Amino acid sequence: MEEKQQFSKEQLEAIRHEKGPMLVLAGPGSGKTTVITHRVKYMLEHGRVNGSQILVITFTKAAAGEMKSRFEKIMGYSSGVTFGTFHSVFFMILRHAYGYNGSNIILESEKYQIIRSIIEKHNMEYNGQDDFAKNVIAEIGLVKSELTPIGQYHSMNMKPEDFRIAYREYEEVLRANNKIDFDDMLVFTYELLRDRPDIRRMWQQRFRYILIDEFQDINRIQYQTVKLLLGKEHNIFAVGDDDQSVYGFRGADTRIMLGFPDDFPDTRMVCLSINYRCSSAIVESAGRIIKNNKKRYQKEIRSAFEKSQCERVHVIEVEGMRQETDGIIQKIREMNQQGIPYSDIAILYRTNSEPSGLAMKLMQNNIPFRMKDNMPDLFSHFVVVNILDYIKAALGNRERALFLRIINRPNRYISRECLETDPVDLERMQEFYKDNHRIVQNLVTLETDFRRIAELKPYAAVNYIRKAVGYDEYLKEYASYRGIDPQEYMDIADEFLEMARGADSFIEWFNLLNEYRIKLKEQGKTAEHAKDAVVLATMHGAKGLEFDQVFIMNAVEGMTPHKKSVTDAELEEERRMFYVAVTRARYGLYIYVPKVVYGKTGQISRFVTEMVIDYDMLQVGNKIIHKRYGKGVITFVDDKKICVYFEKDQITKTLSIEYTIKNNLVTVSEDD
């Protein structure tokens, strides 16, 4: 009787599932952790299952700890159930088979050093070595998790042949030192269970029941290994939400979850359809967004809140990014004055390079904040270093190291030999090339550029370096050399340009930048301990979190969906990411749409349009009421417009869907 009162019908169905495969579709705020822990409790109390036979797998150590803690709280004791991550479970299997211990696991710092050494050894000239090494390591992990033959993989960060060299030599170093990385844990466990039936049977007998949390995030090798662990009964209990699959860049593949019933034909499915977190306005808005994805399980999610308790979703158009930042800060101040703690507020964005200006403004306004993701140090990126070097040189700095960084960006065909003095002497450089008119002219042009830059304000100076000096063209050429999209570098340059807006002098700007770096470093040290602070997070980083009030920045095309996402699969993942961001909010959701982003005209994100437009209402034959024209009947609908015949004037009008719905100009007529 207690269970009937405590759980929904769908939750009870999942909890009381006994044997065989089950797929639980658990939307945002649907109580999936509660279902998993109570299912384990039910098996122990009613299924005559020994705790040691149950394996619960999560994706993070924190999630495993939280799951175990909540289970022990409802049970009152530890029952021998294994809670762990994929890596911890697989390493346990490897430790048993091969005698591995912690000393065999390579440290992250060691991985970086190996990759950097390989880059230097083969004279692979790539700027931003630290970030570059991290990206290469991430790609190596992707190759392993996808079980992709190295010869068939095309690197996103470097020339294909360079990547193959880096991959193979990295693997050689690991094997020579009897080391494994976290990706090896997956690969080696898969190969062990695949090739050793005796070991496979042993672990199948040990873990007769496997429960997996956040199943939508599973990658190919994790899934294949789990299938090897399953016994004949296929006692797998997979809980997740295909609409929240946002880790494609790490190898997560929604096709695994969508294909689950095909892999296990006797699968029982249940959908947890009640959202206990979000207001009805947010749930309905999120539903209108996500139903535009084609490759998903169809589901109807409803809020546990009464509509009378809920405020509407706010879509706020502003002139530019400065107005966006000012508007967010003003609203946060108002919320805090009304008694809402800073810790109940989050600001979300698509990429971790976006909040630099926002963070600066929060500091200036003494609003405490902590960052869920590590914001990249903009000032250590080679693009920013180069631009600042140009400005410093224009203001009189003649350090040799500085000139070496910028002298051939763009290429002026100047050798290191002519930069033999420290400080650099420009007249001596011209004398060195006196017989080469072309290079002398390049040096004269450089001096002219320096004088011009020194006369400008910071914003104009950065723009001059990019456009007139030709630094943007250099970035495009360099990106082509690496075989990657130049937009990554343009985004960094755009972000830095925006930080220069409004500064009247270089002294003022440099002081502001220096203060920002110091405060950001201090904030990084204290943020984790700050109990009452606004949370800044990427849409990726916000997954699994919830807040009373949520702000979403830069809801424009090119930002969300990101400009790099062009295929149907990529756009669907971007939509899922926006869906995740929207469903982090319990009560208040504020979506900002700047008309100008990084100096370019912005177009409202298609996801926002989808959110405010209820296409189900706009069907041919439906009766509507227009605030101006009165009662009418829809006669035609496409993606952008509707045609409505209005009875009063006996005329058909063509209306913009976006404008009409966003401004609440029509409602559904309840007339028969």
PDB file of N, CA, C and O in Angstrom, residues 515-541:
ATOM      1  N   GLU A 515      43.296  42.771 -13.928  1.00  0.00           N
ATOM      2  CA  GLU A 515      42.417  42.581 -12.780  1.00  0.00           C
ATOM      3  C   GLU A 515      41.516  41.366 -12.987  1.00  0.00           C
ATOM      4  O   GLU A 515      41.285  40.578 -12.069  1.00  0.00           O
ATOM      5  N   TYR A 516      41.034  41.234 -14.219  1.00  0.00           N
ATOM      6  CA  TYR A 516      40.163  40.112 -14.553  1.00  0.00           C
ATOM      7  C   TYR A 516      40.895  38.780 -14.362  1.00  0.00           C
ATOM      8  O   TYR A 516      40.356  37.840 -13.767  1.00  0.00           O
ATOM      9  N   ARG A 517      42.122  38.689 -14.851  1.00  0.00           N
ATOM     10  CA  ARG A 517      42.889  37.448 -14.729  1.00  0.00           C
ATOM     11  C   ARG A 517      43.145  37.097 -13.273  1.00  0.00           C
ATOM     12  O   ARG A 517      43.018  35.944 -12.859  1.00  0.00           O
ATOM     13  N   ILE A 518      43.491  38.115 -12.473  1.00  0.00           N
ATOM     14  CA  ILE A 518      43.775  37.893 -11.050  1.00  0.00           C
ATOM     15  C   ILE A 518      42.522  37.413 -10.329  1.00  0.00           C
ATOM     16  O   ILE A 518      42.541  36.433  -9.587  1.00  0.00           O
ATOM     17  N   LYS A 519      41.402  38.112 -10.571  1.00  0.00           N
ATOM     18  CA  LYS A 519      40.154  37.758  -9.896  1.00  0.00           C
ATOM     19  C   LYS A 519      39.647  36.390 -10.334  1.00  0.00           C
ATOM     20  O   LYS A 519      39.108  35.635  -9.526  1.00  0.00           O
ATOM     21  N   LEU A 520      39.813  36.080 -11.622  1.00  0.00           N
ATOM     22  CA  LEU A 520      39.368  34.788 -12.118  1.00  0.00           C
ATOM     23  C   LEU A 520      40.172  33.664 -11.479  1.00  0.00           C
ATOM     24  O   LEU A 520      39.626  32.615 -11.126  1.00  0.00           O
ATOM     25  N   LYS A 521      41.475  33.887 -11.297  1.00  0.00           N
ATOM     26  CA  LYS A 521      42.319  32.891 -10.648  1.00  0.00           C
ATOM     27  C   LYS A 521      41.923  32.725  -9.181  1.00  0.00           C
ATOM     28  O   LYS A 521      41.824  31.603  -8.678  1.00  0.00           O
ATOM     29  N   GLU A 522      41.655  33.836  -8.512  1.00  0.00           N
ATOM     30  CA  GLU A 522      41.212  33.784  -7.125  1.00  0.00           C
ATOM     31  C   GLU A 522      39.857  33.093  -7.013  1.00  0.00           C
ATOM     32  O   GLU A 522      39.618  32.286  -6.128  1.00  0.00           O
ATOM     33  N   GLN A 523      38.983  33.437  -7.952  1.00  0.00           N
ATOM     34  CA  GLN A 523      37.655  32.840  -7.954  1.00  0.00           C
ATOM     35  C   GLN A 523      37.738  31.337  -8.135  1.00  0.00           C
ATOM     36  O   GLN A 523      37.010  30.573  -7.506  1.00  0.00           O
ATOM     37  N   GLY A 524      38.657  30.896  -8.987  1.00  0.00           N
ATOM     38  CA  GLY A 524      38.837  29.478  -9.224  1.00  0.00           C
ATOM     39  C   GLY A 524      39.252  28.732  -7.969  1.00  0.00           C
ATOM     40  O   GLY A 524      38.905  27.563  -7.783  1.00  0.00           O
ATOM     41  N   LYS A 525      40.015  29.396  -7.090  1.00  0.00           N
ATOM     42  CA  LYS A 525      40.479  28.770  -5.856  1.00  0.00           C
ATOM     43  C   LYS A 525      39.381  28.684  -4.806  1.00  0.00           C
ATOM     44  O   LYS A 525      39.330  27.757  -4.013  1.00  0.00           O
ATOM     45  N   THR A 526      38.494  29.671  -4.784  1.00  0.00           N
ATOM     46  CA  THR A 526      37.489  29.751  -3.720  1.00  0.00           C
ATOM     47  C   THR A 526      36.101  29.311  -4.154  1.00  0.00           C
ATOM     48  O   THR A 526      35.232  29.077  -3.314  1.00  0.00           O
ATOM     49  N   ALA A 527      35.889  29.173  -5.466  1.00  0.00           N
ATOM     50  CA  ALA A 527      34.548  28.916  -5.990  1.00  0.00           C
ATOM     51  C   ALA A 527      33.915  27.647  -5.435  1.00  0.00           C
ATOM     52  O   ALA A 527      32.725  27.628  -5.091  1.00  0.00           O
ATOM     53  N   GLU A 528      34.703  26.607  -5.352  1.00  0.00           N
ATOM     54  CA  GLU A 528      34.156  25.338  -4.893  1.00  0.00           C
ATOM     55  C   GLU A 528      33.651  25.416  -3.463  1.00  0.00           C
ATOM     56  O   GLU A 528      32.802  24.635  -3.045  1.00  0.00           O
ATOM     57  N   HIS A 529      34.205  26.338  -2.698  1.00  0.00           N
ATOM     58  CA  HIS A 529      33.818  26.471  -1.303  1.00  0.00           C
ATOM     59  C   HIS A 529      32.715  27.515  -1.098  1.00  0.00           C
ATOM     60  O   HIS A 529      32.177  27.640  -0.011  1.00  0.00           O
ATOM     61  N   ALA A 530      32.418  28.268  -2.158  1.00  0.00           N
ATOM     62  CA  ALA A 530      31.389  29.292  -2.047  1.00  0.00           C
ATOM     63  C   ALA A 530      30.007  28.645  -2.050  1.00  0.00           C
ATOM     64  O   ALA A 530      29.597  28.029  -3.026  1.00  0.00           O
ATOM     65  N   LYS A 531      29.309  28.779  -0.936  1.00  0.00           N
ATOM     66  CA  LYS A 531      28.001  28.137  -0.817  1.00  0.00           C
ATOM     67  C   LYS A 531      26.921  28.908  -1.555  1.00  0.00           C
ATOM     68  O   LYS A 531      26.029  28.316  -2.165  1.00  0.00           O
ATOM     69  N   ASP A 532      26.972  30.235  -1.507  1.00  0.00           N
ATOM     70  CA  ASP A 532      25.953  31.056  -2.158  1.00  0.00           C
ATOM     71  C   ASP A 532      26.562  31.803  -3.335  1.00  0.00           C
ATOM     72  O   ASP A 532      27.063  32.918  -3.197  1.00  0.00           O
ATOM     73  N   ALA A 533      26.517  31.182  -4.490  1.00  0.00           N
ATOM     74  CA  ALA A 533      27.119  31.773  -5.686  1.00  0.00           C
ATOM     75  C   ALA A 533      26.342  31.342  -6.917  1.00  0.00           C
ATOM     76  O   ALA A 533      25.836  30.206  -6.985  1.00  0.00           O
ATOM     77  N   VAL A 534      26.214  32.246  -7.881  1.00  0.00           N
ATOM     78  CA  VAL A 534      25.594  31.923  -9.160  1.00  0.00           C
ATOM     79  C   VAL A 534      26.460  30.892  -9.875  1.00  0.00           C
ATOM     80  O   VAL A 534      27.689  30.994  -9.879  1.00  0.00           O
ATOM     81  N   VAL A 535      25.831  29.891 -10.481  1.00  0.00           N
ATOM     82  CA  VAL A 535      26.565  28.855 -11.206  1.00  0.00           C
ATOM     83  C   VAL A 535      26.634  29.228 -12.686  1.00  0.00           C
ATOM     84  O   VAL A 535      25.613  29.531 -13.311  1.00  0.00           O
ATOM     85  N   LEU A 536      27.834  29.218 -13.251  1.00  0.00           N
ATOM     86  CA  LEU A 536      28.053  29.406 -14.676  1.00  0.00           C
ATOM     87  C   LEU A 536      28.441  28.055 -15.260  1.00  0.00           C
ATOM     88  O   LEU A 536      29.355  27.400 -14.765  1.00  0.00           O
ATOM     89  N   ALA A 537      27.747  27.624 -16.302  1.00  0.00           N
ATOM     90  CA  ALA A 537      28.017  26.291 -16.850  1.00  0.00           C
ATOM     91  C   ALA A 537      27.677  26.235 -18.335  1.00  0.00           C
ATOM     92  O   ALA A 537      26.790  26.944 -18.811  1.00  0.00           O
ATOM     93  N   THR A 538      28.404  25.378 -19.053  1.00  0.00           N
ATOM     94  CA  THR A 538      28.012  25.068 -20.422  1.00  0.00           C
ATOM     95  C   THR A 538      26.765  24.201 -20.368  1.00  0.00           C
ATOM     96  O   THR A 538      26.413  23.645 -19.333  1.00  0.00           O
ATOM     97  N   MET A 539      26.094  24.067 -21.502  1.00  0.00           N
ATOM     98  CA  MET A 539      24.932  23.188 -21.564  1.00  0.00           C
ATOM     99  C   MET A 539      25.340  21.752 -21.261  1.00  0.00           C
ATOM    100  O   MET A 539      24.588  21.008 -20.619  1.00  0.00           O
ATOM    101  N   HIS A 540      26.540  21.354 -21.707  1.00  0.00           N
ATOM    102  CA  HIS A 540      27.056  20.030 -21.370  1.00  0.00           C
ATOM    103  C   HIS A 540      27.251  19.900 -19.865  1.00  0.00           C
ATOM    104  O   HIS A 540      26.838  18.913 -19.250  1.00  0.00           O
ATOM    105  N   GLY A 541      27.906  20.913 -19.284  1.00  0.00           N
ATOM    106  CA  GLY A 541      28.247  20.858 -17.865  1.00  0.00           C
ATOM    107  C   GLY A 541      27.048  20.926 -16.936  1.00  0.00           C
ATOM    108  O   GLY A 541      27.121  20.513 -15.779  1.00  0.00           O
TER     109      GLY A 541
END
